[in-house]
CSV table of C-alpha atoms and ligand atoms in Angstrom, one decimal:
chain,number,residue,atom,x,y,z
A,17,MET,CA,109.5,101.9,8.7
A,18,THR,CA,111.2,102.3,12.0
A,19,ARG,CA,109.4,100.3,14.7
A,20,LYS,CA,108.5,102.2,17.9
A,21,ALA,CA,108.4,100.8,21.4
A,22,LEU,CA,107.2,102.4,24.6
A,23,ILE,CA,108.8,101.1,27.8
A,24,THR,CA,107.5,101.8,31.3
A,25,GLY,CA,110.1,101.2,34.0
A,26,ILE,CA,112.9,102.1,31.6
A,27,THR,CA,115.1,103.3,34.4
A,28,GLY,CA,115.0,99.9,36.1
A,29,GLN,CA,117.3,96.9,35.7
A,30,ASP,CA,115.2,95.2,32.9
A,31,GLY,CA,114.2,98.5,31.3
A,32,SER,CA,117.8,99.5,30.7
A,33,TYR,CA,118.7,96.1,29.1
A,34,LEU,CA,115.6,96.1,27.0
A,35,THR,CA,116.3,99.6,25.7
A,36,GLU,CA,119.8,98.6,24.7
A,37,PHE,CA,118.4,95.5,23.0
A,38,LEU,CA,115.7,97.4,21.1
A,39,LEU,CA,118.0,100.2,20.0
A,40,ALA,CA,120.4,97.6,18.6
A,41,LYS,CA,117.5,96.2,16.6
A,42,GLY,CA,116.9,99.7,15.1
A,43,TYR,CA,113.8,100.6,17.1
A,44,GLU,CA,112.8,104.1,18.1
A,45,VAL,CA,112.4,103.7,21.9
A,46,HIS,CA,110.3,105.9,24.2
A,47,GLY,CA,110.5,105.5,28.0
A,48,LEU,CA,108.3,106.7,30.8
A,49,ILE,CA,110.3,108.2,33.7
A,50,ARG,CA,109.3,109.6,37.1
A,51,ARG,CA,110.5,112.9,38.2
A,52,ALA,CA,112.8,112.4,41.2
A,53,SER,CA,114.9,114.8,43.3
A,54,THR,CA,118.0,112.8,42.4
A,55,PHE,CA,119.3,111.6,39.1
A,56,ASN,CA,117.5,108.4,38.3
A,57,THR,CA,118.7,107.5,34.8
A,58,GLY,CA,122.0,106.0,35.8
A,59,ARG,CA,121.3,102.6,34.3
A,60,LEU,CA,120.9,104.2,30.9
A,61,ASP,CA,124.5,105.6,31.1
A,62,SER,CA,125.8,102.8,28.8
A,63,ILE,CA,123.5,104.2,26.1
A,64,TYR,CA,124.2,107.9,26.6
A,65,SER,CA,128.0,107.3,26.8
A,66,ASP,CA,128.2,105.3,23.6
A,67,PRO,CA,127.6,107.3,20.4
A,68,HIS,CA,126.9,104.1,18.5
A,69,SER,CA,124.2,102.9,20.8
A,70,GLY,CA,121.3,104.5,18.9
A,71,GLN,CA,120.9,107.1,21.6
A,72,ASP,CA,119.4,109.6,19.1
A,73,ARG,CA,116.5,107.1,18.8
A,74,LEU,CA,115.8,107.2,22.5
A,75,THR,CA,113.2,109.7,24.0
A,76,LEU,CA,112.3,109.9,27.7
A,77,HIS,CA,108.9,111.3,28.8
A,78,TYR,CA,107.9,112.3,32.3
A,79,GLY,CA,104.9,110.4,33.7
A,80,ASP,CA,103.8,107.9,36.3
A,81,LEU,CA,101.7,104.7,36.2
A,82,SER,CA,99.3,106.4,38.7
A,83,ASP,CA,98.5,109.1,36.2
A,84,ALA,CA,96.1,107.8,33.5
A,85,SER,CA,95.9,111.0,31.5
A,86,VAL,CA,99.6,111.0,30.8
A,87,LEU,CA,99.5,107.4,29.7
A,88,ALA,CA,96.6,108.1,27.2
A,89,ARG,CA,98.3,111.2,25.9
A,90,LEU,CA,101.6,109.4,25.3
A,91,MET,CA,100.0,106.4,23.7
A,92,GLY,CA,98.2,108.7,21.2
A,93,ALA,CA,101.3,110.9,20.5
A,94,ILE,CA,103.8,108.0,20.1
A,95,GLN,CA,101.5,105.3,18.6
A,96,PRO,CA,104.0,102.6,19.6
A,97,ASP,CA,104.1,99.2,17.8
A,98,GLU,CA,105.0,97.6,21.1
A,99,VAL,CA,104.4,98.5,24.7
A,100,TYR,CA,106.4,96.8,27.5
A,101,ASN,CA,105.0,97.4,30.9
A,102,LEU,CA,108.0,96.9,33.2
A,103,ALA,CA,107.1,99.6,35.8
A,104,ALA,CA,106.2,98.4,39.3
A,105,GLN,CA,106.7,98.8,43.0
A,106,SER,CA,108.8,95.6,42.6
A,107,HIS,CA,110.2,94.9,46.1
A,108,VAL,CA,108.3,92.1,47.8
A,109,ARG,CA,109.3,93.1,51.4
A,110,VAL,CA,108.3,96.7,50.8
A,111,SER,CA,104.9,95.6,49.5
A,112,PHE,CA,104.0,94.4,53.0
A,113,ASP,CA,104.7,97.9,54.3
A,114,SER,CA,103.0,99.7,51.4
A,115,PRO,CA,100.3,97.3,50.2
A,116,GLU,CA,97.9,100.0,48.9
A,117,TYR,CA,100.6,101.9,46.9
A,118,THR,CA,101.9,98.5,45.5
A,119,THR,CA,98.4,97.6,44.4
A,120,ASP,CA,97.9,101.1,42.8
A,121,ILE,CA,101.1,100.9,40.7
A,122,THR,CA,101.7,97.2,40.2
A,123,ALA,CA,98.1,96.1,39.6
A,124,THR,CA,96.0,99.2,38.7
A,125,GLY,CA,98.9,100.6,36.7
A,126,ALA,CA,98.6,97.8,34.3
A,127,VAL,CA,94.9,98.4,33.7
A,128,ARG,CA,95.5,102.1,33.3
A,129,LEU,CA,98.0,101.3,30.5
A,130,LEU,CA,95.6,98.8,28.9
A,131,GLU,CA,92.8,101.4,29.0
A,132,ALA,CA,95.1,104.0,27.4
A,133,ILE,CA,95.6,101.5,24.5
A,134,ARG,CA,91.9,100.7,24.2
A,135,GLU,CA,90.8,104.4,24.4
A,136,THR,CA,93.3,105.5,21.7
A,137,GLY,CA,92.4,102.5,19.6
A,138,ILE,CA,96.0,102.0,18.4
A,139,LYS,CA,97.1,98.7,17.1
A,140,THR,CA,99.9,97.8,19.4
A,141,ARG,CA,101.3,94.7,21.1
A,142,PHE,CA,101.5,94.6,24.8
A,143,TYR,CA,104.0,92.9,27.2
A,144,GLN,CA,103.1,92.5,30.9
A,145,ALA,CA,106.0,91.8,33.3
A,146,SER,CA,104.5,89.0,35.3
A,147,SER,CA,106.4,87.2,38.0
A,148,SER,CA,107.1,83.8,39.5
A,149,GLU,CA,106.0,85.5,42.8
A,150,MET,CA,102.4,84.7,41.6
A,151,PHE,CA,103.2,81.0,42.3
A,152,GLY,CA,104.1,81.9,45.8
A,153,GLN,CA,103.3,78.8,47.9
A,154,ALA,CA,104.0,76.7,44.9
A,155,GLN,CA,101.4,74.0,44.1
A,156,GLU,CA,103.8,71.9,42.0
A,157,VAL,CA,107.5,71.7,41.3
A,158,PRO,CA,108.7,72.9,38.8
A,159,GLN,CA,106.2,75.6,37.9
A,160,THR,CA,104.8,75.9,34.4
A,161,GLU,CA,102.3,78.1,32.6
A,162,ARG,CA,99.6,75.8,33.9
A,163,THR,CA,100.6,75.9,37.6
A,164,PRO,CA,97.9,77.5,39.8
A,165,PHE,CA,98.8,80.8,41.5
A,166,HIS,CA,99.0,81.2,45.3
A,167,PRO,CA,100.7,84.6,45.9
A,168,ARG,CA,102.2,85.2,49.3
A,169,SER,CA,102.6,89.0,49.4
A,170,PRO,CA,100.7,92.2,48.3
A,171,TYR,CA,103.2,92.3,45.4
A,172,GLY,CA,102.3,88.8,44.4
A,173,CYS,CA,98.6,89.5,44.6
A,174,ALA,CA,99.0,92.7,42.5
A,175,LYS,CA,100.9,90.8,39.9
A,176,VAL,CA,98.2,88.2,39.7
A,177,PHE,CA,95.6,90.9,39.0
A,178,ALA,CA,97.9,92.4,36.3
A,179,TYR,CA,98.3,88.9,34.8
A,180,TRP,CA,94.6,88.3,34.6
A,181,ILE,CA,93.7,91.8,33.3
A,182,THR,CA,96.2,91.3,30.5
A,183,VAL,CA,94.6,87.9,29.6
A,184,ASN,CA,91.2,89.6,29.9
A,185,TYR,CA,92.1,92.4,27.4
A,186,ARG,CA,93.4,89.7,25.0
A,187,GLU,CA,90.2,87.8,25.2
A,188,SER,CA,87.8,90.7,25.3
A,189,TYR,CA,89.3,93.1,22.8
A,190,GLY,CA,91.6,90.9,20.7
A,191,LEU,CA,94.6,92.8,21.9
A,192,HIS,CA,98.0,91.1,21.2
A,193,ALA,CA,98.9,90.9,24.9
A,194,CYS,CA,101.4,88.5,26.5
A,195,ASN,CA,102.5,87.7,30.0
A,196,GLY,CA,106.1,86.9,30.5
A,197,ILE,CA,106.2,84.9,33.8
A,198,LEU,CA,109.8,85.6,34.7
A,199,PHE,CA,111.6,83.9,37.5
A,200,ASN,CA,114.2,86.0,39.4
A,201,HIS,CA,116.8,87.5,37.1
A,202,GLU,CA,119.8,89.4,38.3
A,203,SER,CA,122.8,91.4,37.0
A,204,PRO,CA,125.3,94.0,37.9
A,205,ARG,CA,122.4,96.5,37.5
A,206,ARG,CA,120.2,94.7,40.0
A,207,GLY,CA,118.8,97.1,42.7
A,208,GLU,CA,121.1,97.0,45.8
A,209,GLU,CA,118.2,96.1,48.1
A,210,PHE,CA,117.6,92.7,46.5
A,211,VAL,CA,119.4,89.8,48.1
A,212,THR,CA,121.8,88.9,45.3
A,213,ARG,CA,123.2,92.4,44.8
A,214,LYS,CA,123.2,93.1,48.5
A,215,ILE,CA,125.5,90.1,48.9
A,216,THR,CA,127.8,90.7,45.9
A,217,ARG,CA,128.2,94.4,46.9
A,218,ALA,CA,129.0,93.4,50.5
A,219,VAL,CA,131.6,90.9,49.3
A,220,ALA,CA,133.4,93.8,47.5
A,221,HIS,CA,133.1,96.1,50.6
A,222,ILE,CA,134.3,93.4,53.0
A,223,LEU,CA,137.2,92.5,50.9
A,224,ALA,CA,138.2,96.2,50.7
A,225,GLY,CA,137.9,96.5,54.5
A,226,LEU,CA,135.0,99.0,54.3
A,227,GLN,CA,132.4,96.7,56.0
A,228,THR,CA,132.7,93.7,58.3
A,229,LYS,CA,129.1,92.6,58.8
A,230,LEU,CA,126.2,91.7,56.4
A,231,ASN,CA,122.7,91.6,57.9
A,232,LEU,CA,120.3,89.2,56.1
A,233,GLY,CA,117.0,87.5,56.7
A,234,ASN,CA,115.9,84.0,55.7
A,235,LEU,CA,118.8,82.1,54.2
A,236,GLU,CA,116.8,78.9,53.4
A,237,ALA,CA,114.6,80.3,50.6
A,238,LYS,CA,115.4,78.9,47.2
A,239,ARG,CA,115.1,80.8,43.9
A,240,ASP,CA,115.6,80.2,40.2
A,241,TRP,CA,118.1,82.9,39.4
A,242,GLY,CA,118.9,83.8,35.7
A,243,TYR,CA,120.7,86.7,34.0
A,244,ALA,CA,118.6,89.7,33.2
A,245,ARG,CA,120.4,90.6,30.0
A,246,GLU,CA,119.2,87.3,28.5
A,247,TYR,CA,115.7,87.6,29.8
A,248,VAL,CA,114.8,90.8,28.0
A,249,GLU,CA,115.2,89.0,24.6
A,250,ALA,CA,112.5,86.6,25.7
A,251,MET,CA,110.1,89.6,26.2
A,252,TRP,CA,110.8,90.8,22.7
A,253,LEU,CA,110.4,87.3,21.2
A,254,MET,CA,106.9,87.0,22.8
A,255,LEU,CA,105.7,90.1,21.0
A,256,GLN,CA,107.1,88.8,17.6
A,257,GLN,CA,104.8,85.7,17.7
A,258,GLU,CA,101.7,85.7,15.5
A,259,LYS,CA,99.6,84.5,18.4
A,260,PRO,CA,99.8,86.2,21.8
A,261,GLU,CA,100.5,83.7,24.6
A,262,ASP,CA,102.0,83.5,28.1
A,263,TYR,CA,105.4,82.1,28.8
A,264,VAL,CA,107.5,81.0,31.8
A,265,ILE,CA,111.1,82.2,31.6
A,266,ALA,CA,113.5,80.5,33.9
A,267,THR,CA,116.7,78.5,34.2
A,268,GLY,CA,115.2,75.3,35.7
A,269,GLU,CA,117.8,75.4,38.5
A,270,THR,CA,117.1,76.4,42.1
A,271,HIS,CA,119.5,77.5,44.8
A,272,SER,CA,119.2,78.7,48.4
A,273,ILE,CA,120.5,82.1,49.7
A,274,ARG,CA,123.1,80.0,51.6
A,275,GLU,CA,124.4,78.5,48.3
A,276,PHE,CA,124.5,82.1,46.9
A,277,LEU,CA,126.6,83.1,49.9
A,278,ASP,CA,128.9,80.1,49.5
A,279,THR,CA,129.6,80.9,45.8
A,280,ALA,CA,129.9,84.7,46.2
A,281,PHE,CA,132.2,84.8,49.2
A,282,GLY,CA,134.0,81.6,48.0
A,283,HIS,CA,134.8,83.4,44.7
A,284,VAL,CA,137.2,85.8,46.6
A,285,GLY,CA,138.3,83.3,49.3
A,286,LEU,CA,136.1,84.7,52.1
A,287,ASP,CA,134.1,82.6,54.6
A,288,TRP,CA,130.6,84.1,54.8
A,289,THR,CA,129.8,82.6,58.2
A,290,LYS,CA,132.3,85.0,59.8
A,291,HIS,CA,130.4,88.0,58.3
A,292,VAL,CA,126.7,87.3,58.0
A,293,GLU,CA,124.3,88.1,60.9
A,294,ILE,CA,120.7,87.2,60.9
A,295,ASP,CA,118.4,90.2,61.3
A,296,GLU,CA,114.7,89.6,61.9
A,297,ARG,CA,113.8,92.9,60.1
A,298,TYR,CA,114.5,91.2,56.7
A,299,TYR,CA,112.1,88.3,57.3
A,300,ARG,CA,108.7,88.6,55.6
A,301,PRO,CA,105.3,88.0,57.2
A,302,ALA,CA,104.8,85.2,54.6
A,303,GLU,CA,107.7,83.7,52.7
A,304,VAL,CA,108.0,82.0,49.3
A,305,ASP,CA,110.1,79.0,50.1
A,306,LEU,CA,110.9,77.4,46.7
A,307,LEU,CA,110.7,78.5,43.2
A,308,VAL,CA,111.9,76.7,40.1
A,309,GLY,CA,110.6,77.2,36.6
A,310,ASP,CA,110.1,75.0,33.6
A,311,ALA,CA,110.7,77.1,30.5
A,312,THR,CA,110.1,74.2,28.0
A,313,LYS,CA,107.3,76.1,26.2
A,314,ALA,CA,109.6,79.2,25.7
A,315,LYS,CA,112.3,76.9,24.3
A,316,ARG,CA,109.9,75.1,22.0
A,317,GLN,CA,107.9,78.1,20.7
A,318,LEU,CA,110.3,81.1,21.0
A,319,GLY,CA,113.6,79.2,20.6
A,320,TRP,CA,114.7,80.9,23.8
A,321,GLU,CA,116.9,79.3,26.5
A,322,PRO,CA,119.2,80.6,29.1
A,323,LYS,CA,123.0,80.4,28.7
A,324,VAL,CA,124.3,82.0,31.9
A,325,LYS,CA,123.6,79.7,34.9
A,326,PHE,CA,124.0,80.1,38.7
A,327,THR,CA,127.8,80.0,39.3
A,328,GLU,CA,128.6,82.1,36.3
A,329,LEU,CA,126.0,84.7,37.3
A,330,VAL,CA,127.2,85.0,40.9
A,331,LYS,CA,130.8,85.4,39.7
A,332,LEU,CA,130.0,88.0,37.1
A,333,MET,CA,128.1,90.0,39.7
A,334,VAL,CA,130.9,89.8,42.3
A,335,ASP,CA,133.5,90.7,39.7
A,336,SER,CA,131.4,93.7,38.6
A,337,ASP,CA,131.0,95.0,42.2
A,338,LEU,CA,134.8,94.6,42.8
A,339,GLN,CA,135.5,96.6,39.7
A,340,LEU,CA,132.8,99.2,40.5
A,341,LEU,CA,134.4,99.8,44.0
A,342,LYS,CA,137.9,100.0,42.5
A,343,ASP,CA,136.8,102.5,39.9
A,344,CYS,CA,135.0,104.5,42.5
A,345,ARG,CA,138.0,104.6,44.9
A,346,GLU,CA,140.3,105.6,42.0
A,347,GLY,CA,137.9,108.4,41.0
A,348,ARG,CA,136.8,106.9,37.7
A,349,THR,CA,133.1,106.8,36.7
A,350,ARG,CA,132.1,103.5,35.2
A,351,VAL,CA,129.1,102.3,33.2
A,352,THR,CA,127.7,99.1,34.5
A,353,SER,CA,127.4,96.5,31.8
B,22,NAP,P1,113.2,97.5,39.0
B,22,NAP,O1,114.7,97.6,38.7
B,22,NAP,O2,112.7,97.7,40.4
B,22,NAP,O3,112.5,98.7,38.1
B,22,NAP,C1,111.2,99.1,38.4
B,22,NAP,C2,110.9,100.3,37.4
B,22,NAP,O4,109.6,100.7,37.6
B,22,NAP,C3,111.8,101.5,37.6
B,22,NAP,O5,112.1,102.1,36.4
B,22,NAP,C4,111.0,102.4,38.4
B,22,NAP,O6,111.3,103.8,38.3
B,22,NAP,C5,109.6,102.1,37.8
B,22,NAP,N1,108.5,102.6,38.6
B,22,NAP,C6,108.2,102.3,39.9
B,22,NAP,N2,107.1,102.9,40.2
B,22,NAP,C7,106.6,103.6,39.2
B,22,NAP,C8,105.5,104.4,39.0
B,22,NAP,N3,104.7,104.7,39.9
B,22,NAP,N4,105.3,105.0,37.7
B,22,NAP,C9,106.2,104.7,36.7
B,22,NAP,N5,107.3,104.0,36.9
B,22,NAP,C10,107.5,103.4,38.1
B,22,NAP,O7,112.6,96.2,38.5
B,22,NAP,P2,113.2,95.1,37.4
B,22,NAP,O8,113.9,94.1,38.2
B,22,NAP,O9,113.8,95.8,36.3
B,22,NAP,O10,111.8,94.4,37.0
B,22,NAP,C11,111.0,94.9,35.9
B,22,NAP,C12,109.6,94.4,36.0
B,22,NAP,O11,109.6,93.0,36.0
B,22,NAP,C13,108.9,94.8,37.3
B,22,NAP,O12,107.5,95.0,37.0
B,22,NAP,C14,109.1,93.6,38.2
B,22,NAP,O13,108.0,93.6,39.1
B,22,NAP,C15,109.0,92.5,37.2
B,22,NAP,N6,109.7,91.3,37.5
B,22,NAP,C16,111.0,91.3,37.9
B,22,NAP,C17,111.7,90.2,38.2
B,22,NAP,C18,113.1,90.2,38.6
B,22,NAP,O14,113.6,89.2,39.1
B,22,NAP,N7,113.9,91.3,38.3
B,22,NAP,C19,111.0,88.9,38.0
B,22,NAP,C20,109.7,88.9,37.6
B,22,NAP,C21,109.1,90.1,37.3
B,22,NAP,P3,112.4,104.5,39.3
B,22,NAP,O15,113.7,104.2,38.7
B,22,NAP,O16,112.0,105.9,39.2
B,22,NAP,O17,112.2,103.9,40.6
B,23,F7E,O1,114.5,88.1,47.9
B,23,F7E,C1,115.5,86.4,51.0
B,23,F7E,C2,114.0,86.8,50.9
B,23,F7E,O2,114.1,90.5,47.6
B,23,F7E,C3,114.9,86.7,47.6
B,23,F7E,C4,111.8,90.7,42.7
B,23,F7E,O3,112.5,91.1,41.6
B,23,F7E,O4,112.0,88.4,42.3
B,23,F7E,C5,112.3,89.4,43.2
B,23,F7E,O5,111.6,89.1,44.5
B,23,F7E,C6,114.9,85.9,48.8
B,23,F7E,C7,113.6,86.0,49.7
B,23,F7E,O6,113.8,88.8,45.7
B,23,F7E,C8,117.3,89.1,52.6
B,23,F7E,O7,113.3,86.5,52.1
B,23,F7E,C9,117.1,87.0,52.9
B,23,F7E,O8,113.2,84.7,50.1
B,23,F7E,O9,116.0,89.3,46.3
B,23,F7E,P1,114.7,89.3,46.9
B,23,F7E,P2,112.3,88.2,45.6
B,23,F7E,O10,111.5,88.5,46.8
B,23,F7E,O11,112.4,86.8,45.2
B,23,F7E,C10,110.7,88.2,41.9
B,23,F7E,C11,110.6,87.2,40.9
B,23,F7E,C12,110.0,89.5,41.5
B,23,F7E,O12,109.1,89.5,40.7
B,23,F7E,C13,110.3,90.7,42.4
B,23,F7E,O13,110.0,91.9,41.7
B,23,F7E,O14,115.9,86.3,49.7
B,23,F7E,N1,116.3,87.3,51.8
B,23,F7E,N2,117.7,88.0,53.3
B,23,F7E,C14,116.4,88.6,51.6
B,23,F7E,N3,115.9,89.4,50.6
B,23,F7E,C15,116.2,90.7,50.7
B,23,F7E,N4,115.7,91.5,49.7
B,23,F7E,N5,117.1,91.2,51.6
B,23,F7E,C16,117.6,90.5,52.6
B,23,F7E,O15,118.4,91.0,53.4
């Protein structure tokens, strides 16, 4: 029997890679999308432009994590074997401007989905997109599944709630529910307002003479950056285990924004100090200074480990943005890999 998956956040970076991954495994994939005034399924172009991608097994449904009735209706109609909750207001800086909305979608959205599963009584497995932002002001280095949480933003607080409500439904109702505690993961499909993509896109524009300055905030923060395409496999692996558990997914390396700038600008022979200007607007009221994960448990129990590390990741993102700009200027449309 064809296995069915429901993905919230299917139009996002991770949602698009997970969809490709599941279609390649033969799944029937259902995705929740929001109605928008502009086209918002661009990250799924790789699927729609490839007749061999399994696109006939992909169905998109309008809905929103704020709308419980849609979630229950879809759950009953689709009866998915696996549910991946990837939808969120996922931008940390924005969460300080919009804390209530962030809580409604990123925290309460998770319980709405869990309730939809409980109410319909379907036997499904549930993945919650938890985040290293929950560690915030990290209590130990590196961070593991046992490290206490100390979130530093409304986003981090919302993710802590979603983490615990997932554990609670596992313990209360015997639901096969897992938290993937994913550290930062990036790709050519990363949103342009996150620091990595903002930098790699600027490198392409500066090299082409379309931009001279790049405004950034805190350059000292350190992150454990991995490659999103590899991280979605870990999500799937968690749901294939007999016993539901929570896992840290990370590379085990940490680098500052400054090092990212060195590598990205250095890759094309540019000196970032000539282009970067510090802009207070990009600072956060409270910062997460240092994140680095220990994914030993995932390696031991899931057999998962990252292959693409920092330098390769930065270069592949810069190369992709260079190509994207070239294609755009030459009037070609391109599918981002
Ligand atoms: P992303 O690119 O920002 O995608 C977020 C997705 O959520 C988009 O599809 C978005 O739809 C959808 N969404 C937002 N608000 C919604 C709402 N009210 N109802 C339904 N859908 C809504 O995020 P990502 O990088 O792929 O991350 C996926 C998940 O993992 C998120 O929950 C994020 O918080 C979490 N996470 C990410 C990282 C990371 O480094 N990337 C690390 C740890 C955890 P639109 O396209 O319509 O905006
Ligand atoms: O910031 C600093 C900023 O917005 C990284 C989300 O996917 O990963 C992501 O959250 C660092 C921070 O990612 C700019 O202050 C400097 O220290 O790229 P970011 P994030 O906040 O780590 C986690 C794991 C998630 O779960 C989230 O959903 O970079 N920084 N200058 C800047 N950041 C941004 N965005 N823009 C700047 O101009």
